[in-house]
Coordinates of C-alpha atoms and ligand atoms in Angstrom, one line a residue:
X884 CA 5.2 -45.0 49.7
X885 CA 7.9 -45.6 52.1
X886 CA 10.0 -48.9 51.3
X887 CA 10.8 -52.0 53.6
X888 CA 13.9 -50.4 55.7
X889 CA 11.9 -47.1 55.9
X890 CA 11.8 -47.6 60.2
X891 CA 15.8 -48.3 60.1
X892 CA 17.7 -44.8 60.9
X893 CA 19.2 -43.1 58.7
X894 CA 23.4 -41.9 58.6
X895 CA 25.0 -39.7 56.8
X896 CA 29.3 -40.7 56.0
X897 CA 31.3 -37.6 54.6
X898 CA 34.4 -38.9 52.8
X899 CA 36.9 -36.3 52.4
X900 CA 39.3 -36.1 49.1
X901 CA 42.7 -38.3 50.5
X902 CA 40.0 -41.3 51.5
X903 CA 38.6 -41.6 47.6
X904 CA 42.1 -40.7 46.0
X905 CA 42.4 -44.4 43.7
X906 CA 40.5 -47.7 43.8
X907 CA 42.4 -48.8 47.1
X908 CA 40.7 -46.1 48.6
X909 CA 37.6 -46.7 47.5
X910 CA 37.4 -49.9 48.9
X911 CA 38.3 -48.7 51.9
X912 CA 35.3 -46.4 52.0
X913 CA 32.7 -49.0 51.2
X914 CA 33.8 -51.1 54.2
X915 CA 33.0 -48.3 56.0
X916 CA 29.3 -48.1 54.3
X917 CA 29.3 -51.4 54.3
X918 CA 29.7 -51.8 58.6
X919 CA 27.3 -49.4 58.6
X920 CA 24.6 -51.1 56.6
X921 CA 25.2 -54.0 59.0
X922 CA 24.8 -51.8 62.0
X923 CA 21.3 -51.4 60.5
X924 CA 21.5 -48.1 59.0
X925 CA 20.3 -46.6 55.9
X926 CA 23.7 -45.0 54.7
X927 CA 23.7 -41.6 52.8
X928 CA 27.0 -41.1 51.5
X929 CA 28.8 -37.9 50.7
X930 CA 31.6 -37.6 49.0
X931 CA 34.6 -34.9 47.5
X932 CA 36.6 -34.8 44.7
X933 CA 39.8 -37.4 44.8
X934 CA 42.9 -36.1 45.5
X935 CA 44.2 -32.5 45.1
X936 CA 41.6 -32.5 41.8
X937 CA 39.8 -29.6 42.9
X938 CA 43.3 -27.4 43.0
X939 CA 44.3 -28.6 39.8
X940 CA 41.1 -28.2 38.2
X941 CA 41.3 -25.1 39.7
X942 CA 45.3 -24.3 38.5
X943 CA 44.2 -25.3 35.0
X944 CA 41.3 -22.5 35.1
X945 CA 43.8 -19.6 35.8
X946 CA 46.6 -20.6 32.9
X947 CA 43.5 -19.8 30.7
X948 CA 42.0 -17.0 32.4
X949 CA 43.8 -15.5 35.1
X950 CA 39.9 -14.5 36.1
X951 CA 37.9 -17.1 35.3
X952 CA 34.5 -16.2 35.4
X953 CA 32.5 -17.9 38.5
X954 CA 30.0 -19.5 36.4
X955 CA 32.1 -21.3 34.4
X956 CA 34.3 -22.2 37.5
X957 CA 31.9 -23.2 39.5
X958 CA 31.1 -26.1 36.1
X959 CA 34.4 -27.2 36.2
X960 CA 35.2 -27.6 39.6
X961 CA 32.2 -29.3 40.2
X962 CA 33.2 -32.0 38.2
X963 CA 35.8 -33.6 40.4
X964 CA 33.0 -34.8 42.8
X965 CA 30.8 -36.1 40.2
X966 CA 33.9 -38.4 39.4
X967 CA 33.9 -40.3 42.9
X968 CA 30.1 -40.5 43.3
X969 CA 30.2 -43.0 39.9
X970 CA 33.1 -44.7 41.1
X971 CA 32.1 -44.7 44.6
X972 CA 28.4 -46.0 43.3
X973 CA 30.5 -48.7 41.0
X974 CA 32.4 -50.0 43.8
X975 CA 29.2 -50.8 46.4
X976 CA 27.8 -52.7 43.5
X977 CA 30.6 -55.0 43.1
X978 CA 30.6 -55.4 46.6
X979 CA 27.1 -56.6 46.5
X980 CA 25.3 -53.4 47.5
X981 CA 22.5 -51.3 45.3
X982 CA 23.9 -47.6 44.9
X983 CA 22.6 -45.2 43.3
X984 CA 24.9 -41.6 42.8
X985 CA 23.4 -38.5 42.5
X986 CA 24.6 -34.8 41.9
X987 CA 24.0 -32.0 44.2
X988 CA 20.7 -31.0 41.6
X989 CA 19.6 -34.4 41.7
X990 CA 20.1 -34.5 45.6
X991 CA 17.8 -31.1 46.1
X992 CA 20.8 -29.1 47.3
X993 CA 18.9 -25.8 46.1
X994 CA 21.2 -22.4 46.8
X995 CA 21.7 -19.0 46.3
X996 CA 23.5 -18.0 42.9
X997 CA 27.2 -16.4 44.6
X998 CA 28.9 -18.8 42.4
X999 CA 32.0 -19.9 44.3
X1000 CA 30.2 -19.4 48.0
X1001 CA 26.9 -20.2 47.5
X1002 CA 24.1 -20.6 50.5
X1003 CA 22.4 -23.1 50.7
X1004 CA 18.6 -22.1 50.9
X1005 CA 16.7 -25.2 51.1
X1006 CA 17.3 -28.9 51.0
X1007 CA 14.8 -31.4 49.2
X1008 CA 15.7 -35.1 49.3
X1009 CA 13.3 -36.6 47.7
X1010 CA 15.4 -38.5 45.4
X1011 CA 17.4 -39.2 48.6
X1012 CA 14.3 -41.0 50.2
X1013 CA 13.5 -42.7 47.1
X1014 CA 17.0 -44.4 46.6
X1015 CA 17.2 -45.2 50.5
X1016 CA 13.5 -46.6 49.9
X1017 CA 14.8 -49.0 47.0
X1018 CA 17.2 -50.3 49.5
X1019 CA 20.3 -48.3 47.6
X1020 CA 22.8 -47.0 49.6
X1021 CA 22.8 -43.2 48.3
X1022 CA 25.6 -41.7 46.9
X1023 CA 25.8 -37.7 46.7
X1024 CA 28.3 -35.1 45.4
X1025 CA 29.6 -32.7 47.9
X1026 CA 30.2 -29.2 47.7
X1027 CA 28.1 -28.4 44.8
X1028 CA 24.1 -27.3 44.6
X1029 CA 22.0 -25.6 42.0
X1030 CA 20.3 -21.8 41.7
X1031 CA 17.6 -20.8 40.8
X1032 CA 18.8 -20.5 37.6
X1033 CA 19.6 -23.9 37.4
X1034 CA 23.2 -23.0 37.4
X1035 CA 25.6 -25.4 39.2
X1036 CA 26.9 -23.5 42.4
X1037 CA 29.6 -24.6 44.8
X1038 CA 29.5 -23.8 48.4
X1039 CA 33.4 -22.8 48.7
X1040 CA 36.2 -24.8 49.8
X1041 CA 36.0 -27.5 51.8
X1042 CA 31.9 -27.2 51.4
X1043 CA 31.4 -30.9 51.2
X1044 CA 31.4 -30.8 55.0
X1045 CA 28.7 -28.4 54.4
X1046 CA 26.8 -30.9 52.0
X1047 CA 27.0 -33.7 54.6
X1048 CA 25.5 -31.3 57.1
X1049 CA 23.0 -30.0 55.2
X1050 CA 21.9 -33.5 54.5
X1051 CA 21.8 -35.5 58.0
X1052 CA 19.7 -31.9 59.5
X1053 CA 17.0 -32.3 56.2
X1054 CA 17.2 -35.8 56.7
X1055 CA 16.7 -35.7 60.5
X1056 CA 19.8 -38.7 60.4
X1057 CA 21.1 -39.9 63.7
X1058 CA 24.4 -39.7 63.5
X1059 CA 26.7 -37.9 60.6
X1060 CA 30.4 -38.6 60.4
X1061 CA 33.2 -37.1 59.0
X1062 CA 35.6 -39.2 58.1
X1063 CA 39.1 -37.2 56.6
X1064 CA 42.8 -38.2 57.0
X1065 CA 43.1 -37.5 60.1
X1066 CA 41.6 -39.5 63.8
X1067 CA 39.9 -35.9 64.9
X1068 CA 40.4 -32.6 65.7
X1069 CA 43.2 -32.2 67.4
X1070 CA 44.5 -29.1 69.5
X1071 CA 46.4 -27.4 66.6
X1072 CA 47.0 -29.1 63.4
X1073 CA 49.4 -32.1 64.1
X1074 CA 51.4 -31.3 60.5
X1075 CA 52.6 -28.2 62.4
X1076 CA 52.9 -29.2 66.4
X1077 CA 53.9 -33.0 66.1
X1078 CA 52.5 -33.2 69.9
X1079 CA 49.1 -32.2 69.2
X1080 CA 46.4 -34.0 70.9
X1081 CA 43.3 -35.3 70.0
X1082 CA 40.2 -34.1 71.7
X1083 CA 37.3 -36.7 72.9
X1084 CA 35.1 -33.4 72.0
X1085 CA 34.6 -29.9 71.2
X1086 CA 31.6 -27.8 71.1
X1087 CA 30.2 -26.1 67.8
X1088 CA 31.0 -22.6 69.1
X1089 CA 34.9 -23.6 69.3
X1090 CA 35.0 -25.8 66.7
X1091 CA 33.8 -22.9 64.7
X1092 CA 35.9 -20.7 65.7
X1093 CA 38.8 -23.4 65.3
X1094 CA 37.6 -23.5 61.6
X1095 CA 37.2 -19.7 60.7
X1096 CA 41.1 -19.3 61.8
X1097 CA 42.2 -21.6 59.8
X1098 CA 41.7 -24.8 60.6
X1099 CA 41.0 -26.9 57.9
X1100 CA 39.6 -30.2 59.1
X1101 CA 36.3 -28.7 59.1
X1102 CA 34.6 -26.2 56.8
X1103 CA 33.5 -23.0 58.9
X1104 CA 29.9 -23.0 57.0
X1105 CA 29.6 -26.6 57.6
X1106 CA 29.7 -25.6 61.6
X1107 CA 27.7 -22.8 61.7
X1108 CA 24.8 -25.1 60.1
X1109 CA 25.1 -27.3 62.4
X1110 CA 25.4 -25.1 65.6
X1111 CA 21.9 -23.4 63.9
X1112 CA 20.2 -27.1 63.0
X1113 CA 21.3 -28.7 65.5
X1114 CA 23.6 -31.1 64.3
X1115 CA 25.9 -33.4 66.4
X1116 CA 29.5 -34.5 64.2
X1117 CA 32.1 -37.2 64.9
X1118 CA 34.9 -36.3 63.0
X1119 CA 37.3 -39.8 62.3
X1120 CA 39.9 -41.4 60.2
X1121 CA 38.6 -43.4 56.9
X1122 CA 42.3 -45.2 57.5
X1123 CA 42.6 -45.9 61.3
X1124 CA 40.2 -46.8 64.0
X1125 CA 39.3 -44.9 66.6
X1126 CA 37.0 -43.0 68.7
X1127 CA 37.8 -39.5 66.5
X1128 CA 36.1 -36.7 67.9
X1129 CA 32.7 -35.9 68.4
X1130 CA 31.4 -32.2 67.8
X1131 CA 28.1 -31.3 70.0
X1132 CA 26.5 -29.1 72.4
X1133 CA 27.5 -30.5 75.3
X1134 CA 31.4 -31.7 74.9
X1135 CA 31.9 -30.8 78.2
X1136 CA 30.1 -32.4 81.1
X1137 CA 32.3 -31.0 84.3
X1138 CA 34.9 -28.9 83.3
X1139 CA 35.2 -26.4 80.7
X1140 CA 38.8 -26.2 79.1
X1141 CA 40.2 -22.7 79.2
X1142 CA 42.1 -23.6 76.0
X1143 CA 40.9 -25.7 73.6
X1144 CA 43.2 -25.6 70.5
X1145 CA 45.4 -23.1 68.9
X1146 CA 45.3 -22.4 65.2
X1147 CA 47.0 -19.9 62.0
X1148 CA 45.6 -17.9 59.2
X1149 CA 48.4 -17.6 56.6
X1150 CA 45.6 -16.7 54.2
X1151 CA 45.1 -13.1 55.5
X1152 CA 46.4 -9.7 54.0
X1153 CA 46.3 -6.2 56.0
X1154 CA 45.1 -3.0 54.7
X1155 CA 46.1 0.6 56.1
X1156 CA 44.4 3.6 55.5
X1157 CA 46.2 6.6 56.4
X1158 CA 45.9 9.9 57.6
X1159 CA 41.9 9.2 57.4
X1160 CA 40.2 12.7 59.2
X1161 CA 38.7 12.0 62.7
X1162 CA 34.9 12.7 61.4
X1163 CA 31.7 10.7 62.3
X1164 CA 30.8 8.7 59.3
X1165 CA 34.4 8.4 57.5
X1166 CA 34.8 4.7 59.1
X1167 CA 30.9 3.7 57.5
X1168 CA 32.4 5.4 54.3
X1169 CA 35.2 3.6 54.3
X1170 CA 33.8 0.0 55.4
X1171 CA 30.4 0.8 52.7
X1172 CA 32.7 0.6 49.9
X1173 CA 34.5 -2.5 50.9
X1174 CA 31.4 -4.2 51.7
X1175 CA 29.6 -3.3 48.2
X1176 CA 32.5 -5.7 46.8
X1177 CA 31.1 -8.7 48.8
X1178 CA 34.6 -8.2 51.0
X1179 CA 34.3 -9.6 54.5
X1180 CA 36.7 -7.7 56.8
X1181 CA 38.1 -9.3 59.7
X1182 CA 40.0 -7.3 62.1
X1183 CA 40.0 -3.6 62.5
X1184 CA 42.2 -1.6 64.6
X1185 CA 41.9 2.2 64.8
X1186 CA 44.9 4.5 65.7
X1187 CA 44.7 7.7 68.0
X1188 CA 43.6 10.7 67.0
X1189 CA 46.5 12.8 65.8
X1190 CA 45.9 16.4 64.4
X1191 CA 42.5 15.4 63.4
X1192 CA 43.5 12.2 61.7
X1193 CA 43.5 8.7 62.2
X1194 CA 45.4 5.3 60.5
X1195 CA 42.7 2.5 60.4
X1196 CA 43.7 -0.8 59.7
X1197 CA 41.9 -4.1 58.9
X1198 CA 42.4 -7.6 57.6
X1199 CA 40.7 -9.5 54.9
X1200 CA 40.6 -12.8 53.7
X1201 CA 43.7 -13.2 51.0
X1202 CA 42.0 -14.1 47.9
X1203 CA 39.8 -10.7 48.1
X1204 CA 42.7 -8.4 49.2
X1205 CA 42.7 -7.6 45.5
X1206 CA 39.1 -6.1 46.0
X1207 CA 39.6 -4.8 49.2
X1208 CA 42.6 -2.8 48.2
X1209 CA 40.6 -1.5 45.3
X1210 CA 37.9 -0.3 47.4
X1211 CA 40.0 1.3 50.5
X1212 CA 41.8 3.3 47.6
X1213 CA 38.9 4.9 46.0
X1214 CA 37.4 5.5 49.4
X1215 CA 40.5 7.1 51.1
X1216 CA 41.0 9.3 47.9
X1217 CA 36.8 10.5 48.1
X1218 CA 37.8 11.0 52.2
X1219 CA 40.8 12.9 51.3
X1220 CA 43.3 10.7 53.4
X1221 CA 46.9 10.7 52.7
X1222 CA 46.7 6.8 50.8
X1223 CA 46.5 3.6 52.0
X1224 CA 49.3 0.9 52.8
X1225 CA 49.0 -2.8 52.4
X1226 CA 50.9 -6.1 53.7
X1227 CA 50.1 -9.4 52.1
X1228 CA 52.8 -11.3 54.4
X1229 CA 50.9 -11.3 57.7
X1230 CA 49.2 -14.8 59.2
X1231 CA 46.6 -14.8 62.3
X1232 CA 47.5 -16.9 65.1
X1233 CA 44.6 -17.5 67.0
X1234 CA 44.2 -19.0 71.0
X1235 CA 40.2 -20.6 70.8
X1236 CA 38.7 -21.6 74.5
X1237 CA 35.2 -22.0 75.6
X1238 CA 36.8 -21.3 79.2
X1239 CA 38.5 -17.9 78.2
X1240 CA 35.9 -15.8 78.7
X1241 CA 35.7 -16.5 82.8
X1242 CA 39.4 -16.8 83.4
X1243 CA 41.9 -13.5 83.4
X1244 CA 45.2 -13.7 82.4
X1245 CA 44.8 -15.4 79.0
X1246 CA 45.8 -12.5 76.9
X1247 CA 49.0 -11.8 79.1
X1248 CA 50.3 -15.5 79.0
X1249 CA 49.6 -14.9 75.4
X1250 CA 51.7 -11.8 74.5
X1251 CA 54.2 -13.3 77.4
X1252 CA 54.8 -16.3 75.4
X1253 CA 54.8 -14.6 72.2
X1254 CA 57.6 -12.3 73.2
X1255 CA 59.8 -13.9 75.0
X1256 CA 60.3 -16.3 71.5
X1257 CA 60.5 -12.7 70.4
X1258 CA 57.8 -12.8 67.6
X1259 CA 56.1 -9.5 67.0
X1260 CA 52.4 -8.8 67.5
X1261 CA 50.8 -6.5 64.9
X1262 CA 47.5 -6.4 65.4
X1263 CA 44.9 -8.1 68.1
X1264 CA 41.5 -8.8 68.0
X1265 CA 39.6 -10.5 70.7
X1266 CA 36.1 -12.2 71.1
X1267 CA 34.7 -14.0 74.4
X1268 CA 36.7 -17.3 73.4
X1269 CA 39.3 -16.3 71.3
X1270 CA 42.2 -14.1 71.0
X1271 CA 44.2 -13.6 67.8
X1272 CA 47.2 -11.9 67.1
X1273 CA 48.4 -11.2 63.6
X1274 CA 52.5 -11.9 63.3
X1275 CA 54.7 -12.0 60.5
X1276 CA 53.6 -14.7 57.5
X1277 CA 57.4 -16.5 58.6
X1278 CA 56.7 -17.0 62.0
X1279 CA 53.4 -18.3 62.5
X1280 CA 53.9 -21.7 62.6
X1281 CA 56.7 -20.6 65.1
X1282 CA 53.9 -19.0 66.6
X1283 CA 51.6 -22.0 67.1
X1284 CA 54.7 -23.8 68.4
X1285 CA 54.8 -21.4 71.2
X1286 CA 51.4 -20.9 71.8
X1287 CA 50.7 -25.1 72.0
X1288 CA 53.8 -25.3 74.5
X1289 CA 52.1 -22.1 76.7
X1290 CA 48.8 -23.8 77.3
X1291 CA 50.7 -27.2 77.9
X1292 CA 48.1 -28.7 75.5
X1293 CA 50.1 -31.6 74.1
X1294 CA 50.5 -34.8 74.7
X1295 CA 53.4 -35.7 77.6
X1296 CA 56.1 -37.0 75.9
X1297 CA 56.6 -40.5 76.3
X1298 CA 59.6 -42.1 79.2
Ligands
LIG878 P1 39.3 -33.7 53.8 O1 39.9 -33.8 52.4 O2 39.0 -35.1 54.4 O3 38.1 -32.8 53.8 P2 41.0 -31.7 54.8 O4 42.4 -31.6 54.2 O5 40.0 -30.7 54.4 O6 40.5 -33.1 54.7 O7 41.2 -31.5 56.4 C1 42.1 -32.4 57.1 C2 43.4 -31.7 57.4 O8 43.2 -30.6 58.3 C3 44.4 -32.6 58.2 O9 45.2 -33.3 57.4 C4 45.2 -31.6 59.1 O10 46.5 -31.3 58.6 C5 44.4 -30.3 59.0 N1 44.1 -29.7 60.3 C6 44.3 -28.3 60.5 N2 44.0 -28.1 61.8 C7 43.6 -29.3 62.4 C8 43.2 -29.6 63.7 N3 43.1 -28.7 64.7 N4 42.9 -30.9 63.9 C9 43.0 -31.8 63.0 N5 43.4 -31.5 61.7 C10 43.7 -30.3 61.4
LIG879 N1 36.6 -30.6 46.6 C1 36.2 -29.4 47.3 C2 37.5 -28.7 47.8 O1 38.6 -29.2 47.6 C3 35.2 -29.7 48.4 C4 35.7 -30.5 49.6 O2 36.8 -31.2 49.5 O3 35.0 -30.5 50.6 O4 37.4 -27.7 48.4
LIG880 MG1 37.9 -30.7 54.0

């Protein structure tokens, strides 16, 4: 039976891991709920682990096991969340307001069993509704969910964005917000270009985009489930007031940026093969074996034909380089290339723009800008609004700089 406030809508408030680090904090977050709740919502909250607890957690794993297996990880790093939802749950109470905390099981977050990036396959709140019946504001760890095992899964860093989302789209909420250190999402990350500016808005396409090159204010995942749900995001500040910035379908009413935001990749490793013979097939080959180790590959960049070999190089995601490398060797040995080369001190500097695609010259004003600060472009890659060059690991932030400045898309300096 639905409960008293079951017409009032529902939101969903993501808390990220600086706005529940110590009791301060924390009562910082339940004003939040608590404005919320007077607004006349139902709140659900969400929230991550305090602090860096998650990396340490993490740090303490490897001086054990070096490769700790993903099961077990996935039952330890889950634990940082389960932390704040008590203390968050404690600290409405004493403020006067029924909680109730639940963990991603107890939530229904159900998901696949890649321990360390699970999918989410399906979302049941029923405990949810219940608690939200009772009057409770609803407290639920991010970033982890259960298999069909009944193993605890996590969704991969950052993946308490992805909880949030997960949540407001199965709860059909009406708004869900973000709230993280910073006032929005701003055209590069603002630790790196001081004159960054915030954006009102942003669409899901660039905001993805923003967040698979490596900017972390949102998790990728989270994005992509909401571009495919349909879910609309204001990203804010749990410590300052402000608009923030709101992520949806249509951010732009008149005009389309070319440029939206410039971001870096200093997570990203290259992988050469060389000498690989010209031959129909020898790229599947290749790109089979890398793939059967769950590898994602990023860019790839073929050389020309040269006595009837090639080079072929590609990026990959640091933290499976190790894989990767594995696989490319055993696959350029079975093809009969000369060996394979690797560089683990490369970033990818990326240009995102829903404009890009109808307006020429982006790529030029790119490599223009890039070279006459005289930082080297490696490799390219390009997609209809995006265009990322890879540079040495030193000068990316260099690189951002350079890029920011190019676009003009910060803020005029004040006098
Ligand atoms: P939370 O713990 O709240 O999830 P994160 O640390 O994951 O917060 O993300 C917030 C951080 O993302 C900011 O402190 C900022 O340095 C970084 N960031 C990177 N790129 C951007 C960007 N374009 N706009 C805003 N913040 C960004
Ligand atoms: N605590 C997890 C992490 O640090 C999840 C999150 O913060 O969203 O990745
Ligand atoms: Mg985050």
């Amino acid at each position: 039976m639905a409960g008293p406030g079951s017409e009032q809508p529902i939101i969903v408030q993501k808390f990220g891991g600086t706005s529940v680090d110590g009791p301060q904090r924390i009562r910082n977050v339940v004003k939040h709920i608590l404005a919320a709740r007077q607004r006349g919502y139902r709140v659900v909250v969400v929230v991550s682990a305090p602090g860096d607890m998650t990396d340490d957690l993490l740090a303490q794993a490897r001086e054990l096991n070096p490769d700790p297996n993903r099961r077990e990880l996935d039952v330890l790093l889950s634990t940082g969340e389960q932390i704040s939802i008590a203390l968050v749950a404690m600290a409405l109470e004493a403020a006067g307001q029924p909680a109730l905390s639940l963990t991603g099981l107890q939530a229904g977050i159900y998901t696949d069993g890649v321990h360390g990036k699970a999918r989410i396959l399906r979302v049941d709140p029923e405990r949810v509704l219940e608690g939200l019946d009772e009057g409770r504001v609803v407290v639920v760890a991010g970033f982890q969910g259960v298999d069909p095992e009944q193993d605890i899964t996590t969704l991969g860093r950052g993946g308490s964005d992805l909880t949030a989302v997960a949540l407001a789209a199965a709860l059909n909420a009406e708004a869900c917000e973000i709230f993280t250190d910073v006032d929005g999402v701003y055209t590069a990350d603002p630790r790196i270009v001081p004159n960054a500016r915030r954006l009102d808005a942003i669409t899901h396409a660039e905001m993805l985009e923003l967040a698979s090159l490596g900017a972390q204010v949102m998790q990728a995942r989270s994005i992509e489930y909401a571009m495919r749900l349909g879910v609309d995001l204001r990203v804010r500040s749990s410590l300052v007031d402000g608009p923030g910035t709101w992520i949806r379908r249509d951010a732009y009413v008149d005009h389309i940026p070319v440029v939206t935001g410039v971001t870096c990749d200093r997570k990203t490793a290259k992988i050469t093969v060389i000498d690989m013979p010209d031959r129909p097939g020898a790229a599947w080959e290749l790109f089979s074996a890398v793939a059967d180790r769950q590898v994602n590959v990023d860019l790839i960049i073929q050389s020309a034909s040269r006595n009837g070999t090639v080079d072929l190089t590609f990026t990959v995601p640091e933290d499976e380089f190790a894989a990767a490398r594995e696989a490319a060797e055993a696959a350029a040995r079975s093809l009969g290339a000369s060996g394979i080369s690797t560089d683990t001190n490369i970033a990818k500097v990326s240009v995102v723009g829903a404009g890009m695609m109808n307006t020429p010259g982006v790529a030029a004003r790119i490599f223009g800008a890039l070279g006459q600060a005289g930082i080297n472009i490696d490799l390219i890659g390009c997609s209809e609004i995006k265009v990322s060059c890879v540079v040495a690991r030193e000068k990316a932030e260099a690189a951002v700089r350079v890029l920011h400045d190019a676009f003009n898309l910060g803020e005029e300096a004040a006098g």
